CSV table of C-alpha atoms in Angstrom, one decimal:
chain,number,residue,atom,x,y,z
A,9,ARG,CA,-9.0,-26.4,-10.6
A,10,SER,CA,-11.4,-29.2,-10.7
A,11,ARG,CA,-13.9,-27.5,-8.6
A,12,LEU,CA,-13.7,-24.3,-10.8
A,13,MET,CA,-14.2,-26.2,-14.0
A,14,HIS,CA,-17.2,-27.9,-12.4
A,15,ARG,CA,-18.5,-24.4,-11.9
A,16,MET,CA,-17.6,-23.2,-15.2
A,17,GLY,CA,-19.3,-26.2,-16.7
A,18,TYR,CA,-18.4,-25.1,-20.2
A,19,GLY,CA,-16.2,-22.9,-22.4
A,20,VAL,CA,-12.4,-22.2,-21.9
A,21,ALA,CA,-10.7,-20.1,-19.4
A,22,ILE,CA,-7.5,-17.8,-19.7
A,23,ILE,CA,-6.4,-16.9,-16.2
A,24,SER,CA,-3.4,-14.6,-15.6
A,25,GLN,CA,-2.5,-12.3,-13.0
A,26,ALA,CA,-2.3,-9.3,-15.3
A,27,PHE,CA,-6.0,-9.3,-16.5
A,28,GLY,CA,-7.7,-6.5,-14.6
A,29,ALA,CA,-4.8,-5.6,-12.2
A,30,ALA,CA,-5.8,-2.2,-11.6
A,31,ASP,CA,-4.1,-1.5,-8.2
A,32,PRO,CA,-0.3,-1.9,-8.5
A,33,TYR,CA,-0.2,-2.5,-4.8
A,34,LEU,CA,-2.6,-5.5,-4.8
A,35,ASN,CA,-1.4,-7.9,-7.3
A,36,ASP,CA,-4.1,-10.3,-8.2
A,37,LYS,CA,-3.6,-13.7,-6.7
A,38,ASN,CA,-6.1,-15.9,-8.6
A,39,LEU,CA,-3.6,-17.5,-10.8
A,40,GLU,CA,-1.4,-18.4,-7.6
A,41,TYR,CA,-4.5,-19.7,-5.9
A,42,LEU,CA,-5.0,-22.2,-8.8
A,43,THR,CA,-1.5,-23.2,-9.6
A,44,GLY,CA,0.7,-21.9,-6.8
A,45,SER,CA,2.8,-19.9,-9.5
A,46,LYS,CA,3.9,-16.4,-8.6
A,47,ASP,CA,4.9,-16.1,-12.3
A,48,ARG,CA,3.3,-12.6,-13.3
A,49,ASP,CA,3.9,-13.5,-17.1
A,50,ALA,CA,2.3,-17.0,-16.9
A,51,VAL,CA,-1.2,-17.8,-18.1
A,52,LEU,CA,-3.5,-20.9,-17.1
A,53,LEU,CA,-5.6,-22.4,-19.7
A,54,LEU,CA,-8.6,-24.5,-18.2
A,55,ALA,CA,-10.7,-26.5,-20.6
A,56,PRO,CA,-13.4,-28.6,-18.8
A,57,ASN,CA,-13.9,-30.5,-22.0
A,58,GLY,CA,-10.2,-30.9,-22.8
A,59,VAL,CA,-8.1,-29.5,-25.4
A,60,ALA,CA,-5.5,-31.0,-27.8
A,61,ILE,CA,-1.9,-30.4,-27.2
A,62,ASN,CA,1.3,-31.7,-28.6
A,63,GLN,CA,-0.2,-32.7,-31.8
A,64,TRP,CA,2.9,-32.7,-33.9
A,65,ALA,CA,4.7,-34.6,-31.1
A,66,SER,CA,2.2,-37.5,-32.0
A,67,GLN,CA,2.8,-37.8,-35.7
A,68,LYS,CA,5.0,-40.9,-35.3
A,69,THR,CA,2.9,-42.7,-32.6
A,70,GLU,CA,-0.3,-44.6,-32.7
A,71,ASN,CA,-2.1,-41.4,-31.9
A,72,VAL,CA,-1.2,-39.9,-35.2
A,73,GLY,CA,-2.2,-36.1,-35.1
A,74,ARG,CA,-4.4,-36.5,-32.1
A,75,GLY,CA,-1.6,-35.5,-29.5
A,76,GLU,CA,-2.8,-35.6,-26.0
A,77,THR,CA,-5.9,-34.3,-24.1
A,78,ALA,CA,-5.4,-31.7,-21.3
A,79,HIS,CA,-7.7,-29.8,-19.0
A,80,ALA,CA,-5.2,-27.6,-17.4
A,81,VAL,CA,-2.3,-26.0,-19.2
A,82,LEU,CA,0.3,-23.5,-17.9
A,83,PHE,CA,1.9,-21.5,-20.4
A,84,VAL,CA,5.1,-19.7,-19.2
A,85,ARG,CA,7.7,-17.4,-21.0
A,86,ALA,CA,11.1,-19.1,-21.7
A,87,LEU,CA,14.1,-17.5,-20.1
A,88,SER,CA,16.6,-15.9,-22.5
A,89,ALA,CA,20.3,-16.9,-22.4
A,90,ARG,CA,21.0,-13.8,-20.5
A,91,GLU,CA,18.4,-14.4,-18.0
A,92,LYS,CA,19.7,-18.0,-17.2
A,93,VAL,CA,23.2,-16.4,-16.6
A,94,MET,CA,22.2,-13.4,-14.6
A,95,ASP,CA,19.1,-14.6,-12.8
A,96,GLY,CA,19.7,-18.5,-12.7
A,97,GLU,CA,17.6,-21.3,-13.6
A,98,THR,CA,14.0,-21.3,-12.3
A,99,GLY,CA,13.2,-24.9,-13.0
A,100,GLY,CA,12.5,-26.9,-16.0
A,101,GLU,CA,9.3,-27.8,-17.6
A,102,ASN,CA,8.9,-31.0,-15.4
A,103,THR,CA,9.7,-29.0,-12.1
A,104,VAL,CA,7.1,-26.4,-12.9
A,105,LYS,CA,4.5,-29.0,-14.0
A,106,LYS,CA,4.8,-31.0,-10.8
A,107,ALA,CA,4.9,-27.8,-8.5
A,108,ALA,CA,1.6,-26.6,-10.2
A,109,GLY,CA,0.1,-30.1,-10.8
A,110,VAL,CA,-1.2,-29.1,-14.3
A,111,ASP,CA,-1.4,-31.4,-17.3
A,112,ALA,CA,1.2,-29.7,-19.2
A,113,VAL,CA,3.6,-26.7,-19.1
A,114,LEU,CA,4.2,-25.2,-22.7
A,115,ASP,CA,6.2,-21.9,-23.7
A,116,PHE,CA,4.2,-19.1,-24.8
A,117,ASP,CA,5.2,-19.9,-28.5
A,118,GLU,CA,2.5,-22.4,-28.5
A,119,PHE,CA,-0.2,-20.3,-26.9
A,120,ASP,CA,-1.9,-19.1,-30.3
A,121,SER,CA,-2.3,-22.6,-31.8
A,122,VAL,CA,-3.4,-24.3,-28.5
A,123,ILE,CA,-6.0,-21.5,-27.7
A,124,GLY,CA,-7.2,-21.2,-31.4
A,125,LEU,CA,-8.0,-25.0,-31.4
A,126,ALA,CA,-9.8,-24.7,-27.9
A,127,LEU,CA,-11.7,-21.8,-28.9
A,128,MET,CA,-12.8,-23.2,-32.5
A,129,LYS,CA,-15.0,-25.7,-30.3
A,130,THR,CA,-16.5,-23.3,-27.9
A,131,GLU,CA,-18.7,-20.2,-27.7
A,132,THR,CA,-17.6,-18.9,-24.2
A,133,LEU,CA,-14.4,-17.6,-23.1
A,134,TRP,CA,-13.8,-17.0,-19.4
A,135,VAL,CA,-11.3,-14.5,-18.4
A,136,ASN,CA,-9.9,-13.0,-14.9
A,137,ILE,CA,-10.8,-9.5,-14.5
A,138,PRO,CA,-10.9,-9.2,-10.6
A,139,THR,CA,-11.0,-5.3,-10.4
A,140,PRO,CA,-12.6,-2.6,-12.4
A,141,ARG,CA,-10.5,-1.2,-15.5
A,142,SER,CA,-9.9,2.3,-15.7
A,143,LEU,CA,-11.4,3.9,-19.0
A,144,SER,CA,-8.8,6.5,-19.0
A,145,LYS,CA,-5.6,4.5,-19.1
A,146,PRO,CA,-4.1,2.5,-21.9
A,147,LEU,CA,-5.1,-1.1,-22.2
A,148,SER,CA,-2.7,-3.5,-20.6
A,149,ASP,CA,-0.9,-6.3,-22.7
A,150,ASP,CA,-3.4,-8.9,-21.7
A,151,LEU,CA,-6.5,-6.7,-22.4
A,152,VAL,CA,-4.8,-6.2,-25.9
A,153,ARG,CA,-4.5,-9.8,-26.4
A,154,LEU,CA,-8.3,-10.2,-25.4
A,155,ASN,CA,-9.3,-7.7,-28.0
A,156,ARG,CA,-7.5,-9.7,-30.6
A,157,ILE,CA,-9.1,-12.8,-29.6
A,158,ARG,CA,-12.5,-11.1,-29.9
A,159,GLU,CA,-11.8,-9.7,-33.4
A,160,ARG,CA,-10.7,-13.2,-34.7
A,161,PHE,CA,-13.4,-15.5,-32.9
A,162,LEU,CA,-16.5,-13.3,-33.4
A,163,TRP,CA,-18.7,-15.8,-31.9
A,164,LEU,CA,-17.4,-15.9,-28.4
A,165,ASN,CA,-19.4,-14.8,-25.4
A,166,ILE,CA,-16.9,-13.3,-22.9
A,167,LYS,CA,-17.4,-14.0,-19.1
A,168,ASN,CA,-15.6,-13.0,-16.1
A,169,ILE,CA,-14.4,-15.8,-13.8
A,170,ALA,CA,-13.0,-13.7,-11.2
A,171,SER,CA,-16.3,-13.9,-9.0
A,172,LEU,CA,-16.2,-17.8,-9.3
A,173,ILE,CA,-12.6,-17.8,-8.0
A,174,HIS,CA,-13.3,-15.2,-5.2
A,175,GLU,CA,-16.3,-17.3,-4.1
A,176,MET,CA,-14.0,-20.3,-3.6
A,177,ARG,CA,-11.3,-18.2,-1.9
A,178,ARG,CA,-13.6,-16.5,0.6
A,179,ILE,CA,-14.2,-19.9,2.6
A,180,LYS,CA,-10.8,-21.0,3.9
A,181,GLU,CA,-9.7,-24.7,3.7
A,182,ASP,CA,-7.9,-26.2,6.8
A,183,TYR,CA,-4.5,-25.7,5.2
A,184,GLU,CA,-5.2,-22.0,4.6
A,185,ILE,CA,-6.5,-21.4,8.0
A,186,ALA,CA,-3.3,-23.2,9.6
A,187,CYS,CA,-1.2,-20.9,7.5
A,188,LEU,CA,-3.1,-17.8,8.8
A,189,ARG,CA,-3.0,-18.9,12.4
A,190,GLU,CA,0.9,-19.2,12.0
A,191,ALA,CA,0.9,-15.8,10.3
A,192,PHE,CA,-1.0,-14.0,12.9
A,193,LYS,CA,1.1,-15.8,15.8
A,194,ILE,CA,4.5,-14.7,14.2
A,195,HIS,CA,3.0,-11.3,13.6
A,196,THR,CA,2.1,-11.1,17.3
A,197,GLU,CA,5.7,-12.1,18.6
A,198,VAL,CA,7.1,-9.4,16.2
A,199,PHE,CA,4.8,-6.5,16.9
A,200,GLU,CA,5.3,-7.1,20.8
A,201,LYS,CA,9.0,-6.7,20.2
A,202,ILE,CA,8.5,-3.4,18.7
A,203,MET,CA,6.0,-2.1,21.3
A,204,SER,CA,8.3,-3.0,24.0
A,205,SER,CA,11.4,-1.3,22.3
A,206,LEU,CA,10.1,2.1,20.8
A,207,LYS,CA,10.5,4.8,23.2
A,208,PRO,CA,10.7,8.7,23.1
A,209,GLY,CA,13.8,9.9,21.3
A,210,ASP,CA,13.7,6.9,18.9
A,211,ASN,CA,12.9,7.6,15.1
A,212,GLU,CA,10.0,5.7,13.7
A,213,ALA,CA,12.6,4.1,11.3
A,214,LYS,CA,13.6,1.8,14.4
A,215,GLY,CA,10.2,0.1,14.2
A,216,LYS,CA,10.6,-0.8,10.6
A,217,ALA,CA,14.2,-2.1,11.2
A,218,ILE,CA,13.2,-4.4,13.9
A,219,TRP,CA,10.1,-5.5,11.7
A,220,ASP,CA,12.6,-6.3,8.7
A,221,TYR,CA,15.1,-8.2,10.8
A,222,GLU,CA,12.5,-10.2,12.9
A,223,THR,CA,10.4,-11.3,9.9
A,224,GLY,CA,13.6,-11.8,7.7
A,225,MET,CA,14.9,-14.5,10.3
A,226,ARG,CA,11.8,-16.5,10.1
A,227,GLY,CA,12.6,-18.8,7.2
A,228,ALA,CA,12.0,-19.2,3.5
A,229,ASN,CA,8.1,-19.7,4.0
A,230,VAL,CA,7.7,-16.3,6.0
A,231,SER,CA,7.7,-12.7,4.7
A,232,GLY,CA,6.7,-9.4,6.2
A,233,SER,CA,4.3,-7.5,4.0
A,234,THR,CA,1.7,-5.1,4.1
A,235,LEU,CA,0.2,-4.4,0.7
A,236,ASP,CA,1.5,-7.0,-1.9
A,237,ASN,CA,4.0,-4.6,-3.7
A,238,TYR,CA,5.2,-2.5,-0.7
A,239,ALA,CA,8.4,-4.7,-0.4
A,240,ASN,CA,8.1,-5.3,3.2
A,241,ASN,CA,6.7,-2.0,4.4
A,242,ILE,CA,5.4,-1.3,7.7
A,243,ILE,CA,3.5,1.5,8.9
A,244,VAL,CA,5.2,3.1,12.0
A,245,GLY,CA,3.6,6.5,12.7
A,246,ALA,CA,4.1,8.6,15.7
A,247,GLY,CA,2.2,11.6,17.1
A,248,LYS,CA,0.3,13.3,14.2
A,249,ASN,CA,1.2,10.6,11.8
A,250,THR,CA,-1.0,8.2,13.8
A,251,ALA,CA,-3.8,10.0,12.3
A,252,ILE,CA,-2.9,9.3,8.7
A,253,ALA,CA,-4.5,6.0,7.5
A,254,HIS,CA,-1.7,4.7,5.4
A,255,TYR,CA,1.4,6.7,6.7
A,256,MET,CA,4.5,5.0,5.3
A,257,ASP,CA,7.4,7.4,5.6
A,258,ASN,CA,8.5,6.0,9.0
A,259,ASN,CA,11.2,8.8,9.4
A,260,ARG,CA,10.0,11.1,12.4
A,261,ASP,CA,11.5,11.2,15.8
A,262,ILE,CA,9.2,9.9,18.4
A,263,GLU,CA,8.5,12.6,21.1
A,264,ASP,CA,7.5,12.1,24.9
A,265,GLY,CA,3.8,11.9,25.1
A,266,ASP,CA,3.2,10.4,21.6
A,267,LEU,CA,1.1,7.6,20.5
A,268,VAL,CA,2.7,5.3,18.1
A,269,LEU,CA,0.7,3.1,15.5
A,270,ILE,CA,2.0,0.1,13.9
A,271,ASP,CA,0.3,-1.8,11.0
A,272,SER,CA,1.5,-4.7,8.8
A,273,GLY,CA,1.1,-8.2,7.6
A,274,VAL,CA,3.0,-11.4,7.8
A,275,SER,CA,2.7,-13.9,5.2
A,276,VAL,CA,3.1,-17.7,5.8
A,277,GLY,CA,2.9,-19.8,2.8
A,278,GLY,CA,1.4,-17.1,0.9
A,279,TYR,CA,-1.4,-16.3,3.4
A,280,SER,CA,-1.4,-12.9,5.2
A,281,SER,CA,-2.1,-11.9,8.6
A,282,ASP,CA,-2.9,-8.0,9.1
A,283,ILE,CA,-2.7,-6.4,12.6
A,284,THR,CA,-2.6,-2.8,13.8
A,285,ARG,CA,-1.6,-1.8,17.3
A,286,THR,CA,-1.5,1.7,18.8
A,287,PHE,CA,0.5,2.2,22.1
A,288,PRO,CA,1.9,4.9,24.2
A,289,ALA,CA,5.8,5.5,23.4
A,290,SER,CA,6.2,6.7,27.2
A,291,GLY,CA,4.6,3.5,28.5
A,292,ALA,CA,1.4,5.3,29.7
A,293,PHE,CA,-1.5,6.9,28.1
A,294,THR,CA,-2.5,10.4,28.7
A,295,GLU,CA,-5.9,10.8,30.2
A,296,ARG,CA,-7.5,11.9,26.7
A,297,GLN,CA,-5.5,9.1,24.9
A,298,ARG,CA,-7.0,6.5,27.4
A,299,GLU,CA,-10.3,7.9,26.8
A,300,LEU,CA,-10.2,7.7,23.0
A,301,TYR,CA,-8.4,4.2,23.0
A,302,GLY,CA,-10.9,2.8,25.2
A,303,ILE,CA,-13.7,4.0,22.7
A,304,ALA,CA,-11.9,2.4,19.8
A,305,LEU,CA,-11.4,-0.6,21.8
A,306,GLU,CA,-15.3,-0.8,22.6
A,307,ALA,CA,-16.0,-0.3,18.9
A,308,GLN,CA,-14.0,-3.4,18.0
A,309,LYS,CA,-15.5,-5.4,20.6
A,310,ALA,CA,-19.0,-4.5,19.5
A,311,ALA,CA,-18.2,-5.3,15.9
A,312,ILE,CA,-16.6,-8.8,16.9
A,313,ALA,CA,-19.7,-9.5,19.1
A,314,THR,CA,-21.7,-9.6,15.9
A,315,MET,CA,-19.7,-12.1,14.0
A,316,ARG,CA,-21.1,-15.4,13.4
A,317,PRO,CA,-22.5,-17.6,10.5
A,318,GLY,CA,-25.4,-15.6,8.8
A,319,SER,CA,-24.2,-12.2,9.9
A,320,THR,CA,-22.3,-9.8,7.5
A,321,LEU,CA,-19.5,-7.5,7.4
A,322,ARG,CA,-22.0,-4.5,7.1
A,323,VAL,CA,-23.6,-5.3,10.5
A,324,ALA,CA,-19.9,-5.2,12.0
A,325,HIS,CA,-19.5,-1.8,10.2
A,326,GLU,CA,-22.9,-0.6,11.8
A,327,ALA,CA,-21.8,-1.8,15.3
A,328,VAL,CA,-18.5,0.5,15.0
A,329,TYR,CA,-20.7,3.4,13.8
A,330,ASP,CA,-22.9,3.0,16.5
A,331,THR,CA,-20.1,3.2,19.0
A,332,TRP,CA,-18.9,6.5,17.5
A,333,LYS,CA,-22.2,8.0,17.5
A,334,LYS,CA,-22.6,7.1,21.2
A,335,TYR,CA,-19.7,9.2,22.1
A,336,GLY,CA,-20.2,12.0,19.5
A,337,LEU,CA,-17.3,10.8,17.6
A,338,GLU,CA,-18.7,9.9,14.2
A,339,ARG,CA,-17.1,12.6,12.1
A,340,TYR,CA,-13.7,11.0,13.4
A,341,GLY,CA,-14.6,7.5,12.7
A,342,TYR,CA,-13.0,6.1,9.5
A,343,GLY,CA,-15.4,4.4,6.9
A,344,ARG,CA,-15.1,0.7,6.8
A,345,CYS,CA,-14.1,-1.5,9.8
A,346,GLY,CA,-12.8,-4.4,8.2
A,347,HIS,CA,-12.1,-6.8,5.2
A,348,PRO,CA,-11.3,-10.3,4.2
A,349,VAL,CA,-7.7,-11.7,4.5
A,350,GLY,CA,-6.1,-14.5,2.7
A,351,LEU,CA,-3.5,-14.6,-0.4
A,352,ASN,CA,-4.1,-11.0,-0.6
A,353,ILE,CA,-4.1,-9.0,2.6
A,354,HIS,CA,-7.0,-7.2,1.2
A,355,ASP,CA,-8.4,-10.6,-0.2
A,356,SER,CA,-10.5,-11.7,-2.9
A,357,ASN,CA,-13.6,-9.4,-2.5
A,358,GLY,CA,-12.5,-7.7,-5.9
A,359,TRP,CA,-15.0,-5.3,-7.2
A,360,VAL,CA,-17.8,-7.1,-5.9
A,361,SER,CA,-18.5,-5.8,-2.2
A,362,ASP,CA,-18.5,-8.6,0.3
A,363,ASP,CA,-20.2,-6.4,2.8
A,364,ASP,CA,-23.7,-8.0,2.6
A,365,LEU,CA,-22.5,-11.7,1.9
A,366,PRO,CA,-23.5,-13.6,5.1
A,367,PHE,CA,-20.5,-15.0,6.8
A,368,GLU,CA,-20.0,-18.9,6.4
A,369,PRO,CA,-17.7,-21.1,8.8
A,370,GLY,CA,-14.1,-20.9,7.4
A,371,ALA,CA,-14.2,-17.1,6.4
A,372,VAL,CA,-11.4,-14.8,7.9
A,373,VAL,CA,-11.7,-11.2,8.2
A,374,VAL,CA,-9.9,-8.4,10.2
A,375,ILE,CA,-11.8,-5.9,12.1
A,376,GLU,CA,-9.8,-2.6,12.4
A,377,PRO,CA,-12.0,0.4,13.7
A,378,PHE,CA,-10.0,3.6,13.3
A,379,LEU,CA,-10.4,7.0,15.1
A,380,SER,CA,-8.5,9.9,13.4
A,381,VAL,CA,-8.5,13.2,15.4
A,382,PRO,CA,-5.8,15.2,13.4
A,383,GLU,CA,-6.4,18.3,15.5
A,384,GLU,CA,-5.4,16.5,18.6
A,385,ARG,CA,-2.5,14.4,16.9
A,386,ILE,CA,-4.4,11.4,17.8
A,387,GLY,CA,-5.0,8.4,15.5
A,388,ILE,CA,-6.1,5.2,17.1
A,389,ARG,CA,-6.5,1.7,15.1
A,390,ILE,CA,-6.9,-1.7,16.7
A,391,GLU,CA,-7.0,-4.5,14.6
A,392,ASP,CA,-7.4,-8.3,14.8
A,393,GLY,CA,-8.1,-11.4,12.7
A,394,VAL,CA,-11.6,-13.1,13.2
A,395,LEU,CA,-12.2,-16.6,12.0
A,396,ILE,CA,-15.9,-17.5,11.5
A,397,THR,CA,-16.6,-20.8,13.3
A,398,GLU,CA,-19.6,-23.1,13.2
A,399,ASP,CA,-21.4,-21.4,16.1
A,400,GLY,CA,-19.7,-18.0,16.5
A,401,CYS,CA,-16.2,-16.9,15.8
A,402,GLU,CA,-12.5,-17.1,17.1
A,403,VAL,CA,-10.3,-14.2,17.4
A,404,LEU,CA,-6.8,-15.1,16.1
A,405,PRO,CA,-3.6,-14.3,17.9
A,406,GLY,CA,-2.7,-10.6,18.5
A,407,PRO,CA,-0.5,-8.7,20.7
A,408,ALA,CA,-1.8,-6.9,24.0
A,409,LYS,CA,-4.7,-4.4,23.4
A,410,GLU,CA,-6.4,-3.9,26.9
A,411,ILE,CA,-5.3,-0.7,28.2
A,412,GLU,CA,-3.2,-2.1,31.2
A,413,ASP,CA,-1.7,-4.9,29.2
A,414,VAL,CA,-0.5,-2.4,26.4
A,415,GLU,CA,1.1,-0.2,29.1
A,416,LYS,CA,2.7,-3.1,30.8
A,417,LEU,CA,4.2,-4.2,27.6
A,418,CYS,CA,5.4,-0.7,26.5
A,419,ARG,CA,7.3,-0.6,29.9
A,420,ARG,CA,8.9,-3.7,29.6
A,421,SER,CA,12.8,-3.4,28.7
A,422,THR,CA,14.3,-5.5,26.0
């Protein structure tokens, strides 16, 4: 928060998860990044020059009427009596304040008065709008609130703070990298169990069942998730379903000769891995499957070979496309080949594409070339995490992906 306020330099910021949450499956994590709070109703107020709070509480003190000066205030909604009974207490003001590290935690009843005082002394209001807003849909509650602020504080210049936060999130600190390493490690262990377990005659649902059980037994700091609101979903597609990019029905029987594609994410401390593997249910690729799998693996390796400080995701995309074109498969190659990961499994590039931003040490992206050949009932995606280092890159933990190693793992009995 201190670094963000330094970048702001002036004005007042209102940051919530709801501003601009255009995709219901990818909840904005900027508030969580700044406070650790996952409260969808919470709002963070940042004031580099300070804002007065608790003025009435100071009436009988030496600071009569002046209250306290705060730079970071978290507003939360008080629980109703029914919610306290049905859902339990979630921690009092001091507990939330300590966890978030803010100067104060206030009830929403005080929002209007505090923000009003803050805005009277500034010309700039920063808001968190991480994705484009639909022009055809009704305004969210937070955007309605923003319009009310505009009407009452006519002089305000509205600026978007999301790009500043995303720039900070793009380069991971040591703690974030440690969480991601552990997430990819756990993810690898679970995926190898699935790859060695699924056989012809099984239903795709067995893969999800293994996933749910294995991730659920890993402790409170670990959760299995793909996209943020998919509630522990995993893609388990067999046969023709491997060619569908985001197939999630997971209910088809696996037949002899089928490929199986699995794709999901593990979250450790809120930081998400993203891995995809494609493997033969019978334990051996057919000749055609082996050919296409080898090309997809070649494309992934070509992309990873480009990854170093100063290069870009676009260069990686082009390396994948060049591989498809080399084999006359460009019409079967699926769009982009990668994206950043972090607090979001599709992390913090928001509505500003990261494709041309030069890599810096500490950036973490996944590379996932995808060949989709529906007429042959074949889809192949191979996905791994890549950490940009000072002099190149490091591929984060992942399950077997070389052809012989995949076949050996799939033949293993559990």
